[in-house]
Tab-separated table of C-alpha atoms in Angstrom:
chain	number	residue	atom	x	y	z
A	117	MET	CA	-4.421	-1.793	17.776
A	118	ALA	CA	-1.276	-3.931	17.606
A	119	TRP	CA	-0.789	-5.165	13.803
A	120	PHE	CA	-0.576	-9.020	15.243
A	121	ASP	CA	-4.089	-8.773	17.347
A	122	PRO	CA	-6.310	-12.229	16.456
A	123	GLU	CA	-8.511	-10.197	14.310
A	124	ASN	CA	-5.842	-9.135	11.779
A	125	VAL	CA	-4.313	-12.363	11.368
A	126	ILE	CA	-7.226	-13.902	10.410
A	127	ALA	CA	-8.484	-10.799	8.046
A	128	VAL	CA	-5.172	-11.426	6.238
A	129	LEU	CA	-5.160	-15.003	5.709
A	130	THR	CA	-8.999	-15.265	4.972
A	131	ALA	CA	-7.909	-12.638	2.252
A	132	ALA	CA	-4.615	-14.526	1.085
A	133	VAL	CA	-7.442	-17.373	0.521
A	134	GLY	CA	-9.703	-15.396	-1.466
A	135	VAL	CA	-6.691	-13.856	-3.702
A	136	ALA	CA	-5.073	-17.383	-3.943
A	137	THR	CA	-8.094	-19.111	-4.471
A	138	SER	CA	-9.099	-16.772	-7.828
A	139	ALA	CA	-5.235	-16.627	-8.935
A	140	GLY	CA	-5.884	-20.734	-9.229
A	141	VAL	CA	-9.212	-20.568	-10.605
A	142	LEU	CA	-7.148	-18.178	-13.283
A	143	TRP	CA	-4.737	-20.360	-13.719
A	144	TYR	CA	-6.045	-23.508	-14.003
A	145	GLU	CA	-8.681	-21.734	-16.832
A	146	ARG	CA	-5.785	-20.560	-18.332
A	147	ARG	CA	-3.098	-22.709	-18.749
A	148	VAL	CA	-4.707	-26.537	-18.060
A	149	PRO	CA	-8.090	-26.522	-20.430
A	150	ARG	CA	-5.420	-25.611	-22.827
A	151	ARG	CA	-4.079	-29.640	-23.519
A	152	LYS	CA	-5.284	-31.037	-26.231
A	153	ARG	CA	-7.905	-33.733	-24.865
A	154	ILE	CA	-10.219	-36.630	-26.019
A	155	GLY	CA	-13.150	-37.057	-23.664
A	156	TYR	CA	-15.529	-40.085	-23.923
A	157	ARG	CA	-18.681	-40.680	-22.227
A	158	VAL	CA	-21.459	-43.805	-22.044
A	159	GLN	CA	-24.643	-42.198	-22.825
A	160	MET	CA	-26.855	-45.370	-23.198
A	161	ASP	CA	-26.220	-48.899	-21.300
A	162	THR	CA	-29.764	-51.401	-22.402
A	163	PRO	CA	-29.940	-54.478	-22.315
A	164	ILE	CA	-32.149	-56.053	-25.583
A	165	GLY	CA	-32.373	-59.356	-24.868
A	166	SER	CA	-34.325	-61.589	-22.613
A	167	ASP	CA	-31.306	-63.166	-20.759
A	168	VAL	CA	-28.716	-60.779	-19.859
A	169	SER	CA	-27.105	-60.200	-16.383
A	170	GLN	CA	-28.666	-57.485	-14.066
A	171	GLY	CA	-30.879	-56.415	-17.198
A	172	ARG	CA	-34.268	-55.383	-16.702
A	173	ALA	CA	-37.268	-56.962	-18.586
A	174	ASN	CA	-37.973	-56.253	-21.264
A	175	VAL	CA	-40.649	-56.774	-24.069
A	176	ARG	CA	-39.281	-57.997	-27.687
A	177	LEU	CA	-41.008	-57.499	-31.112
A	178	GLY	CA	-39.142	-58.677	-34.305
A	179	LEU	CA	-35.500	-59.228	-35.139
A	180	PHE	CA	-35.098	-59.387	-31.006
A	181	SER	CA	-36.907	-61.884	-30.386
A	182	GLU	CA	-36.052	-64.159	-33.917
A	183	THR	CA	-32.404	-63.874	-33.525
A	184	PRO	CA	-31.397	-66.983	-31.165
A	185	ASP	CA	-27.908	-65.310	-29.890
A	186	MET	CA	-29.635	-61.820	-29.027
A	187	ALA	CA	-31.012	-63.080	-25.716
A	188	ASP	CA	-27.782	-61.523	-23.829
A	189	ALA	CA	-27.005	-59.038	-25.539
A	190	THR	CA	-27.167	-55.564	-24.677
A	191	LEU	CA	-27.192	-52.132	-27.207
A	192	VAL	CA	-24.670	-49.147	-25.744
A	193	LEU	CA	-24.174	-45.827	-26.954
A	194	LEU	CA	-20.999	-44.272	-26.691
A	195	ARG	CA	-19.853	-40.305	-27.426
A	196	VAL	CA	-16.540	-39.925	-28.474
A	197	GLU	CA	-15.910	-35.822	-28.663
A	198	ASN	CA	-13.121	-33.380	-28.303
A	199	ASP	CA	-13.336	-31.645	-24.788
A	200	GLY	CA	-10.112	-29.625	-24.640
A	201	SER	CA	-10.004	-26.107	-25.648
A	202	GLN	CA	-6.723	-26.789	-29.359
A	203	SER	CA	-7.897	-29.016	-32.604
A	204	ILE	CA	-6.847	-32.387	-32.824
A	205	ALA	CA	-4.724	-33.464	-36.058
A	206	ASN	CA	-3.943	-36.364	-37.307
A	207	ASP	CA	-0.980	-36.563	-36.603
A	208	ASP	CA	-1.760	-36.193	-33.145
A	209	TYR	CA	-2.370	-39.260	-32.504
A	210	THR	CA	0.374	-40.887	-31.138
A	211	GLY	CA	-0.011	-44.958	-32.847
A	212	ARG	CA	3.309	-46.797	-32.921
A	213	GLY	CA	4.743	-48.580	-36.149
A	214	GLU	CA	1.999	-49.498	-38.764
A	215	GLN	CA	-1.143	-48.829	-36.510
A	216	LEU	CA	-3.774	-47.097	-38.368
A	217	HIS	CA	-5.744	-46.930	-35.577
A	218	GLY	CA	-5.978	-43.578	-32.988
A	219	LEU	CA	-8.282	-45.123	-30.473
A	220	THR	CA	-9.698	-48.197	-28.769
A	221	ALA	CA	-13.025	-48.999	-26.860
A	222	GLU	CA	-12.769	-51.811	-24.899
A	223	PHE	CA	-15.989	-53.518	-23.523
A	224	THR	CA	-14.672	-55.971	-21.452
A	225	GLY	CA	-16.221	-59.060	-21.121
A	226	ARG	CA	-18.482	-58.476	-23.832
A	227	THR	CA	-18.413	-59.118	-27.738
A	228	VAL	CA	-18.601	-56.413	-30.272
A	229	ARG	CA	-21.677	-58.247	-32.816
A	230	GLY	CA	-21.998	-54.514	-35.174
A	231	VAL	CA	-21.025	-50.885	-34.650
A	232	ALA	CA	-22.865	-47.770	-36.210
A	233	VAL	CA	-20.831	-44.469	-36.223
A	234	THR	CA	-23.127	-41.325	-36.231
A	235	HIS	CA	-21.277	-37.928	-35.515
A	236	SER	CA	-22.215	-33.700	-34.822
A	237	PRO	CA	-24.032	-31.540	-37.092
A	238	GLY	CA	-21.942	-29.734	-39.518
A	239	ALA	CA	-19.102	-32.588	-39.636
A	240	ASP	CA	-20.495	-34.992	-42.584
A	241	HIS	CA	-16.712	-34.792	-42.867
A	242	LEU	CA	-15.936	-37.416	-40.419
A	243	MET	CA	-18.058	-40.019	-42.083
A	244	ASP	CA	-14.467	-40.296	-44.860
A	245	HIS	CA	-12.303	-41.531	-41.727
A	246	PHE	CA	-14.414	-44.217	-41.000
A	247	THR	CA	-13.631	-46.772	-42.774
A	248	PRO	CA	-11.207	-50.645	-42.351
A	249	ALA	CA	-8.918	-48.685	-45.070
A	250	ALA	CA	-8.327	-46.019	-41.931
A	251	GLY	CA	-8.551	-48.293	-39.543
A	252	LEU	CA	-12.062	-48.301	-38.661
A	253	ARG	CA	-11.924	-52.226	-37.034
A	254	HIS	CA	-13.528	-54.671	-34.218
A	255	THR	CA	-12.229	-57.789	-33.047
A	256	GLY	CA	-13.792	-59.468	-29.435
A	257	SER	CA	-14.117	-56.222	-26.946
A	258	LEU	CA	-12.350	-54.295	-28.600
A	259	ILE	CA	-13.273	-51.557	-31.754
A	260	ARG	CA	-10.583	-49.474	-33.339
A	261	LEU	CA	-11.126	-46.251	-33.967
A	262	PRO	CA	-9.155	-44.053	-36.845
A	263	ARG	CA	-7.382	-41.484	-36.247
A	264	VAL	CA	-10.332	-38.809	-36.590
A	265	PRO	CA	-8.856	-35.266	-36.754
A	266	LEU	CA	-11.148	-33.385	-34.631
A	267	ASN	CA	-12.263	-29.454	-34.416
A	268	ARG	CA	-12.990	-27.861	-30.820
A	269	ASN	CA	-16.251	-29.615	-29.732
A	270	GLU	CA	-16.508	-31.516	-32.255
A	271	HIS	CA	-17.928	-35.317	-31.369
A	272	PHE	CA	-18.960	-38.871	-33.248
A	273	LYS	CA	-21.116	-41.365	-31.802
A	274	LEU	CA	-20.362	-45.759	-31.937
A	275	LEU	CA	-23.911	-47.850	-31.666
A	276	VAL	CA	-22.455	-50.618	-30.592
A	277	LEU	CA	-24.390	-54.234	-30.029
A	278	LEU	CA	-22.486	-56.446	-27.534
A	279	THR	CA	-23.393	-59.731	-26.284
A	280	GLY	CA	-21.942	-61.909	-23.301
A	281	SER	CA	-22.660	-59.783	-20.058
A	282	HIS	CA	-23.951	-57.571	-18.142
A	283	VAL	CA	-25.142	-53.994	-18.683
A	284	GLY	CA	-22.586	-51.438	-16.801
A	285	SER	CA	-19.599	-53.855	-17.272
A	286	PRO	CA	-16.734	-51.414	-17.777
A	287	ILE	CA	-15.836	-49.585	-21.490
A	288	ARG	CA	-12.828	-47.818	-21.422
A	289	VAL	CA	-10.984	-45.701	-24.078
A	290	THR	CA	-7.588	-45.605	-24.553
A	291	GLY	CA	-5.035	-43.883	-27.211
A	292	GLY	CA	-2.039	-41.738	-27.335
A	293	ILE	CA	-2.605	-37.646	-27.882
A	294	ARG	CA	0.180	-35.615	-28.260
A	295	ASP	CA	0.644	-33.091	-26.033
A	296	GLY	CA	-2.206	-34.166	-24.417
A	297	GLU	CA	-4.860	-36.868	-23.364
A	298	VAL	CA	-7.620	-39.544	-23.546
A	299	THR	CA	-10.694	-39.749	-20.292
A	300	PRO	CA	-13.686	-40.020	-19.263
A	301	ASN	CA	-15.256	-36.445	-20.173
A	302	GLN	CA	-17.204	-34.782	-17.274
A	303	ALA	CA	-17.914	-31.724	-19.291
A	304	LEU	CA	-22.009	-31.335	-20.336
A	305	ARG	CA	-23.121	-32.677	-23.769
A	306	PRO	CA	-24.305	-30.157	-26.709
A	307	ASP	CA	-27.877	-30.837	-25.871
A	308	GLU	CA	-27.849	-30.120	-22.086
A	309	LYS	CA	-28.319	-26.989	-20.366
A	310	PRO	CA	-25.421	-25.447	-18.938
A	311	PRO	CA	-26.189	-23.431	-15.914
A	312	VAL	CA	-25.910	-20.398	-15.316
A	313	PHE	CA	-22.464	-19.387	-14.234
A	314	SER	CA	-19.620	-22.167	-15.253
A	315	ARG	CA	-17.649	-24.408	-12.285
A	316	SER	CA	-14.488	-22.109	-12.137
A	317	ALA	CA	-16.866	-18.998	-11.816
A	318	ARG	CA	-18.876	-20.891	-8.971
A	319	ILE	CA	-15.997	-21.709	-6.743
A	320	ILE	CA	-14.324	-18.358	-7.599
A	321	THR	CA	-18.268	-16.972	-6.169
A	322	VAL	CA	-18.422	-19.197	-2.963
A	323	ALA	CA	-14.398	-18.134	-2.098
A	324	LEU	CA	-15.010	-14.964	-2.149
A	325	THR	CA	-18.532	-14.645	-0.841
A	326	VAL	CA	-16.622	-16.936	2.465
A	327	CYS	CA	-13.961	-14.386	2.119
A	328	VAL	CA	-16.648	-10.899	2.490
A	329	VAL	CA	-18.591	-12.551	4.738
A	330	THR	CA	-15.679	-13.523	7.330
A	331	LEU	CA	-14.562	-9.951	6.977
A	332	ALA	CA	-17.859	-8.285	7.458
A	333	SER	CA	-17.786	-11.006	10.667
A	334	ILE	CA	-14.839	-9.582	12.074
A	335	ILE	CA	-15.911	-5.741	11.589
A	336	LEU	CA	-19.147	-6.211	12.893
A	337	VAL	CA	-17.500	-8.245	16.143
A	338	ARG	CA	-15.552	-5.192	17.481
A	339	ASN	CA	-16.479	-3.343	19.939
A	340	ALA	CA	-15.463	-0.123	18.758
A	341	PRO	CA	-14.300	1.450	15.771
A	342	PRO	CA	-10.618	1.617	14.601
A	343	PRO	CA	-9.233	4.682	16.148
A	344	PRO	CA	-7.704	6.830	13.459
A	345	ILE	CA	-3.935	6.029	13.022
A	346	GLU	CA	-2.606	9.154	14.939
A	347	CYS	CA	-4.250	7.604	17.653
A	348	VAL	CA	-1.393	5.484	19.485
A	349	PRO	CA	-2.128	4.963	23.324
A	350	GLY	CA	1.089	5.703	24.644
A	351	HIS	CA	3.466	8.008	26.403
A	352	LEU	CA	5.612	10.792	24.600
A	353	THR	CA	8.031	13.001	25.397
A	354	VAL	CA	8.053	15.955	22.793
A	355	THR	CA	10.541	18.570	23.135
A	356	GLY	CA	13.544	20.676	21.578
A	357	SER	CA	12.623	23.994	19.767
A	358	THR	CA	10.594	26.572	21.510
A	359	ALA	CA	9.870	28.658	18.032
A	360	PHE	CA	7.638	25.638	17.207
A	361	GLY	CA	6.414	24.858	21.058
A	362	PRO	CA	2.990	26.606	20.477
A	363	VAL	CA	2.697	24.382	17.505
A	364	LEU	CA	3.363	21.247	19.397
A	365	GLU	CA	1.192	22.190	22.589
A	366	ALA	CA	-2.123	22.862	20.464
A	367	VAL	CA	-1.168	19.040	18.909
A	368	GLU	CA	-0.894	17.773	21.717
A	369	GLU	CA	-4.021	19.137	23.360
A	370	GLN	CA	-5.855	18.093	19.945
A	371	LEU	CA	-5.145	14.399	20.452
A	372	GLU	CA	-5.305	14.215	24.412
A	373	SER	CA	-9.195	15.433	23.424
A	374	LYS	CA	-9.374	12.751	20.952
A	375	CYS	CA	-7.914	9.910	21.594
A	376	ASP	CA	-8.034	7.457	24.650
A	377	GLY	CA	-4.789	6.858	26.326
A	378	VAL	CA	-2.772	9.079	24.475
A	379	ARG	CA	-0.220	11.045	26.694
A	380	ILE	CA	1.707	13.560	25.421
A	381	GLU	CA	4.380	15.989	27.352
A	382	VAL	CA	5.720	19.207	25.407
A	383	LYS	CA	9.030	20.618	26.928
A	384	ALA	CA	10.336	23.172	24.954
A	385	ARG	CA	13.628	24.064	26.344
A	386	GLY	CA	15.144	24.621	23.213
A	387	SER	CA	16.677	22.664	20.134
A	388	ALA	CA	20.222	21.769	21.124
A	389	GLU	CA	18.943	20.282	24.523
A	390	GLY	CA	16.065	18.720	22.519
A	391	LEU	CA	18.993	16.906	20.709
A	392	ARG	CA	21.300	16.341	23.168
A	393	ARG	CA	18.354	14.325	25.342
A	394	LEU	CA	16.451	12.571	22.981
A	395	ALA	CA	20.343	11.213	22.138
A	396	GLY	CA	20.712	10.480	26.130
A	397	GLU	CA	17.151	8.972	27.240
A	398	ALA	CA	16.857	7.157	24.045
A	399	LYS	CA	20.432	5.433	24.620
A	400	SER	CA	20.062	4.963	28.036
A	401	ARG	CA	16.186	4.476	27.866
A	402	PRO	CA	14.962	3.383	24.400
A	403	ASP	CA	11.782	2.054	25.395
A	404	ASP	CA	10.922	5.431	26.334
A	405	THR	CA	9.504	7.122	23.020
A	406	VAL	CA	11.110	11.197	22.962
A	407	VAL	CA	10.786	13.077	19.252
A	408	ALA	CA	13.339	16.227	19.493
A	409	PHE	CA	12.337	19.639	17.471
A	410	SER	CA	15.045	21.369	15.250
A	411	ASP	CA	14.932	25.106	14.243
A	412	GLY	CA	17.876	23.313	11.376
A	413	VAL	CA	19.238	19.996	10.945
A	414	LYS	CA	21.182	18.538	13.412
A	415	PRO	CA	24.839	18.579	14.462
A	416	ALA	CA	26.813	16.011	12.488
A	417	ALA	CA	27.816	14.100	16.186
A	418	TYR	CA	24.042	12.825	16.036
A	419	THR	CA	25.001	10.370	13.258
A	420	GLU	CA	22.475	7.747	15.362
A	421	LEU	CA	18.730	10.698	14.797
A	422	SER	CA	16.732	10.492	11.951
A	423	GLU	CA	15.329	13.592	10.486
A	424	THR	CA	11.353	14.352	9.292
A	425	PRO	CA	11.274	17.900	7.868
A	426	VAL	CA	8.251	18.745	8.831
A	427	GLY	CA	7.426	22.532	8.097
A	428	VAL	CA	9.219	26.119	7.134
A	429	SER	CA	8.936	28.251	9.880
A	430	LEU	CA	9.322	31.977	9.574
A	431	PHE	CA	11.386	34.642	12.006
A	432	HIS	CA	11.527	37.885	12.793
A	433	LEU	CA	12.975	40.907	13.943
A	434	VAL	CA	11.173	43.785	16.332
A	435	VAL	CA	12.395	46.015	18.356
A	436	ASN	CA	11.025	49.210	20.706
A	437	ASP	CA	7.820	50.408	19.689
A	438	HIS	CA	10.327	53.964	21.020
A	439	VAL	CA	12.598	53.154	18.062
A	440	ARG	CA	10.152	54.413	15.007
A	441	VAL	CA	12.454	52.443	12.669
A	442	ARG	CA	10.617	50.566	10.697
A	443	ASN	CA	13.285	49.148	8.131
A	444	LEU	CA	16.885	47.769	8.138
A	445	SER	CA	18.981	46.971	5.222
A	446	LEU	CA	20.816	43.350	5.968
A	447	ASP	CA	24.159	44.992	6.299
A	448	THR	CA	22.456	47.769	9.109
A	449	VAL	CA	21.521	44.659	10.786
A	450	ARG	CA	25.089	43.008	10.537
A	451	ARG	CA	26.582	46.478	11.398
A	452	ILE	CA	24.387	46.439	14.592
A	453	TYR	CA	25.209	43.023	16.114
A	454	ARG	CA	28.617	43.155	15.446
A	455	GLY	CA	28.910	46.214	17.642
A	456	GLU	CA	30.098	48.222	15.023
A	457	ILE	CA	26.776	50.876	15.245
A	458	THR	CA	25.184	50.948	19.307
A	459	ASN	CA	22.592	54.403	18.560
A	460	TRP	CA	19.642	53.977	16.558
A	461	ASN	CA	20.255	57.655	15.611
A	462	GLU	CA	23.268	55.898	13.526
A	463	ALA	CA	20.634	53.384	11.612
A	464	GLY	CA	18.229	56.244	11.251
A	465	GLY	CA	16.362	56.068	14.397
A	466	PRO	CA	15.932	58.584	17.912
A	467	ASP	CA	18.993	58.897	20.145
A	468	LEU	CA	19.074	55.081	22.163
A	469	THR	CA	21.249	52.753	22.607
A	470	ILE	CA	20.900	49.541	21.047
A	471	LYS	CA	20.115	47.088	23.485
A	472	LEU	CA	20.428	43.774	21.494
A	473	ILE	CA	18.286	40.857	23.729
A	474	SER	CA	19.038	37.571	22.155
A	475	ARG	CA	18.463	34.117	23.339
A	476	ASP	CA	21.159	31.109	24.821
A	477	ALA	CA	23.354	29.129	23.220
A	478	ASP	CA	20.621	26.333	23.011
A	479	SER	CA	18.399	28.239	21.237
A	480	GLY	CA	17.439	27.149	17.540
A	481	THR	CA	16.559	30.506	16.872
A	482	ARG	CA	19.800	32.026	17.708
A	483	GLU	CA	21.516	29.131	15.157
A	484	VAL	CA	19.540	30.675	12.564
A	485	PHE	CA	19.777	34.020	12.948
A	486	GLY	CA	23.598	33.722	12.802
A	487	ARG	CA	23.465	31.872	9.800
A	488	ARG	CA	20.876	33.009	7.628
A	489	VAL	CA	20.902	36.622	9.072
A	490	LEU	CA	24.020	37.359	10.333
A	491	GLY	CA	26.071	34.974	8.659
A	492	GLY	CA	28.269	34.282	11.362
A	493	GLY	CA	28.196	34.163	15.608
A	494	GLU	CA	26.230	37.227	17.360
A	495	PRO	CA	29.220	38.712	19.530
A	496	ALA	CA	29.698	37.945	23.544
A	497	PHE	CA	27.338	38.234	26.397
A	498	SER	CA	28.081	41.782	27.868
A	499	SER	CA	24.669	42.607	30.585
A	500	ARG	CA	23.007	40.092	33.079
A	501	ASP	CA	19.765	43.027	33.148
A	502	CYS	CA	19.505	43.847	29.442
A	503	ALA	CA	20.150	47.155	29.789
A	504	THR	CA	23.185	47.871	31.252
A	505	LYS	CA	26.541	47.010	30.874
A	506	ASP	CA	28.352	45.001	33.297
A	507	ASP	CA	31.876	46.254	31.839
A	508	PRO	CA	32.080	49.558	30.479
A	509	SER	CA	34.979	48.438	28.124
A	510	VAL	CA	32.690	46.531	25.895
A	511	PRO	CA	30.994	48.820	23.177
A	512	TYR	CA	27.446	47.169	22.921
A	513	ILE	CA	24.603	45.500	25.635
A	514	ARG	CA	23.667	42.388	24.913
A	515	CYS	CA	22.209	40.003	27.048
A	516	GLU	CA	20.661	36.505	27.019
A	517	LEU	CA	17.137	34.592	28.185
A	518	ASN	CA	16.279	31.167	28.086
A	519	GLY	CA	13.245	31.146	25.918
A	520	THR	CA	11.258	33.515	23.371
A	521	GLN	CA	8.592	34.460	25.627
A	522	GLU	CA	10.930	35.964	27.529
A	523	VAL	CA	13.192	37.821	25.168
A	524	LEU	CA	9.662	39.437	23.630
A	525	ASP	CA	8.814	40.725	27.637
A	526	GLN	CA	12.170	42.592	27.433
A	527	VAL	CA	12.264	43.909	24.335
A	528	ALA	CA	8.688	45.584	25.196
A	529	SER	CA	10.142	47.152	28.210
A	530	VAL	CA	13.321	47.989	27.714
A	531	GLU	CA	13.223	51.173	24.654
A	532	GLY	CA	15.863	51.194	22.170
A	533	ALA	CA	16.071	46.921	22.843
A	534	ILE	CA	16.054	45.120	19.722
A	535	GLY	CA	15.530	41.024	18.992
A	536	TYR	CA	13.901	38.382	17.552
A	537	SER	CA	11.302	35.409	17.822
A	538	GLU	CA	9.197	33.111	15.509
A	539	LEU	CA	6.828	35.018	13.698
A	540	ARG	CA	3.633	34.509	15.357
A	541	ARG	CA	4.569	34.701	19.113
A	542	GLY	CA	5.677	38.786	18.251
A	543	GLU	CA	2.628	40.224	15.559
A	544	ASP	CA	0.341	40.743	18.400
A	545	LEU	CA	2.028	41.806	21.234
A	546	LYS	CA	1.923	45.656	22.502
A	547	GLY	CA	5.129	47.580	23.100
A	548	LEU	CA	6.992	46.420	20.442
A	549	HIS	CA	6.956	45.888	16.668
A	550	GLN	CA	8.206	44.698	13.783
A	551	LEU	CA	11.212	45.218	11.559
A	552	ALA	CA	11.326	44.213	7.519
A	553	ILE	CA	14.836	43.529	6.306
A	554	ASP	CA	16.041	45.108	3.145
A	555	GLY	CA	12.243	46.040	2.276
A	556	THR	CA	11.193	42.546	2.976
A	557	THR	CA	8.517	41.520	6.003
A	558	PRO	CA	8.435	37.575	6.114
A	559	SER	CA	5.330	35.974	4.800
A	560	ILE	CA	4.099	32.159	4.550
A	561	ASP	CA	2.316	33.299	1.012
A	562	ASP	CA	4.883	33.643	-1.055
A	563	LEU	CA	7.446	31.984	1.197
A	564	ASP	CA	8.343	30.153	-1.921
A	565	THR	CA	9.414	33.029	-4.492
A	566	SER	CA	10.364	35.767	-1.073
A	567	THR	CA	14.036	36.303	-0.761
A	568	TYR	CA	13.738	37.303	2.735
A	569	PRO	CA	16.436	35.044	5.316
A	570	PHE	CA	15.306	34.592	8.074
A	571	ARG	CA	13.620	31.708	7.690
A	572	GLU	CA	14.863	27.816	8.891
A	573	ILE	CA	13.420	24.092	7.783
A	574	GLU	CA	11.786	22.703	11.253
A	575	TYR	CA	12.722	18.731	11.535
A	576	ALA	CA	11.421	16.276	14.109
A	577	TYR	CA	14.117	13.932	15.396
A	578	THR	CA	14.385	10.578	16.258
A	579	TYR	CA	15.912	7.698	17.565
A	580	GLY	CA	16.349	5.388	14.385
A	581	ARG	CA	12.694	5.630	12.234
A	582	PRO	CA	9.885	4.955	14.574
A	583	PRO	CA	8.303	2.112	14.032
A	584	ALA	CA	5.155	2.383	12.598
A	585	GLY	CA	1.866	2.010	15.156
A	586	SER	CA	4.271	3.592	17.654
A	587	PRO	CA	3.167	6.650	19.670
A	588	ALA	CA	6.342	8.770	17.527
A	589	ALA	CA	4.908	7.801	14.454
A	590	GLY	CA	1.664	8.800	15.217
A	591	PHE	CA	2.576	11.926	16.183
A	592	LEU	CA	4.391	12.385	13.377
A	593	ASP	CA	2.022	11.400	10.916
A	594	TYR	CA	-1.025	13.613	12.242
A	595	LEU	CA	1.392	16.519	12.342
A	596	SER	CA	2.891	16.514	8.911
A	597	ARG	CA	-0.015	15.221	7.106
A	598	GLY	CA	-3.084	15.311	9.580
A	599	GLY	CA	-4.689	18.354	10.837
A	600	GLY	CA	-1.708	19.076	12.257
A	601	GLN	CA	-1.280	21.147	8.791
A	602	GLY	CA	-3.893	23.947	9.884
A	603	ILE	CA	-1.963	23.837	13.057
A	604	MET	CA	1.181	25.136	11.640
A	605	LEU	CA	-0.289	27.719	8.810
A	606	ASN	CA	-2.672	29.104	11.756
A	607	HIS	CA	1.228	29.810	13.308
A	608	GLY	CA	2.913	30.604	10.984
A	609	HIS	CA	4.844	27.502	9.887
A	610	LEU	CA	4.666	26.032	6.167
A	611	PRO	CA	4.056	22.238	6.321
A	612	CYS	CA	6.431	20.900	4.055
A	613	ALA	CA	3.615	17.979	3.147
A	614	MET	CA	1.868	20.949	0.928
A	615	PRO	CA	3.026	21.388	-2.824
A	616	LYS	CA	4.503	25.268	-1.606
A	617	GLY	CA	6.095	23.371	1.821
A	618	MET	CA	7.480	20.598	-0.608
A	619	ARG	CA	10.073	23.317	-2.859
A	620	VAL	CA	11.020	25.106	-0.312
A	621	CYS	CA	11.981	22.374	2.260
A	622	ALA	CA	13.097	20.507	-1.001
A	623	GLU	CA	15.631	22.840	-1.488
A	624	GLY	CA	16.766	23.184	2.352
């Protein structure tokens, strides 16, 4: 699946909208309401006279009907409250000069005839501030309100008798609040039933619901579930180590059977050849995907190649069954391959000439054997048939073959032959058996504590780092962390991703 297909773009944008909405509402809840704020609302504006413009029919008794100048009277109930999250003190009002008052209520087009002040329950102390000396007065259409300190949610109400205009004419409260504002109040009154969820909670709920529904719709409209991460359609060439070849072939079989459109071609012809092919083909045809496996690290010249350690490979020495030897010291092995010991009777075996069955120069196994066991290279080639010398003056018999299976076949068929292979390839073959080195046999069970020398880290090489979603990345992911781990264990290799393998791979 392409990263930038329409479904992914919509999914990412939807998720981003949901996250942004949640973050925005949380920011609003935490930052905006912290400002000091006085809110006001008109809770009642009703005619009480018989000649009120745009008024409603009313019946009046008592003083309302006996007072002539009340014919155009209106009655307004104005609520003023602290609806912010901080208390407001006397000095938070920013009136200039000698002004005593903090707020001004203006009733446009009407004349204030009288004012009555009431307070919220438990706030009797507020009444001490509503005196002419504190700044309470009215003139014309204005009421001057004192600098009343208000705790959070405290309020007071003004019942105002007015004449001279119609019901619903503009009413406005103004004034300055340090680090705050005076604004018409949209919040619920204390005597109103609050909703189950706050407005912010409703916004978040709706936004997230839309996001979830959108994402669920994207999932439902897909024709098929997304393929596993390792199932990246395309062609992949896997080359290199013959020692690791059986693992690669098993991974190829599994991925091609479970993944549509995946085509893997395994060409295990030796570590050196695999690295040469990767470097050459990747330069000339960078669109082709090639992964090369090598027993051990690459040559320093291949600076453009990136390595991924995938497992630890175990190798062993094998000898023809006519040689009744089960163990050799490391020193004896080195003397045999230097040509100093040429007959098995010098190493505790029968009177048979030693024949060295080796791999060619492209073999990573040969390179590991020389570096890890011999401490140097093998002697020169001296035989084409692996049984007789081409040059009688050479004291030893040594031939070179292209692959591991050829080595095992020759060791099994040639008396006195000795060779080497990866661990599992030589375990069940007839005509040959395994040799211990200094009494130690190879085993992945104790690989992290054993001193057995014939082992090496298996590296996967690519031309640069394979991009996510590429066939190479899918193949390596499956090999290193997916079902490939079991395949490696079954073939005698310890995965680097397993805890025991991590320690060995880290040590190199």
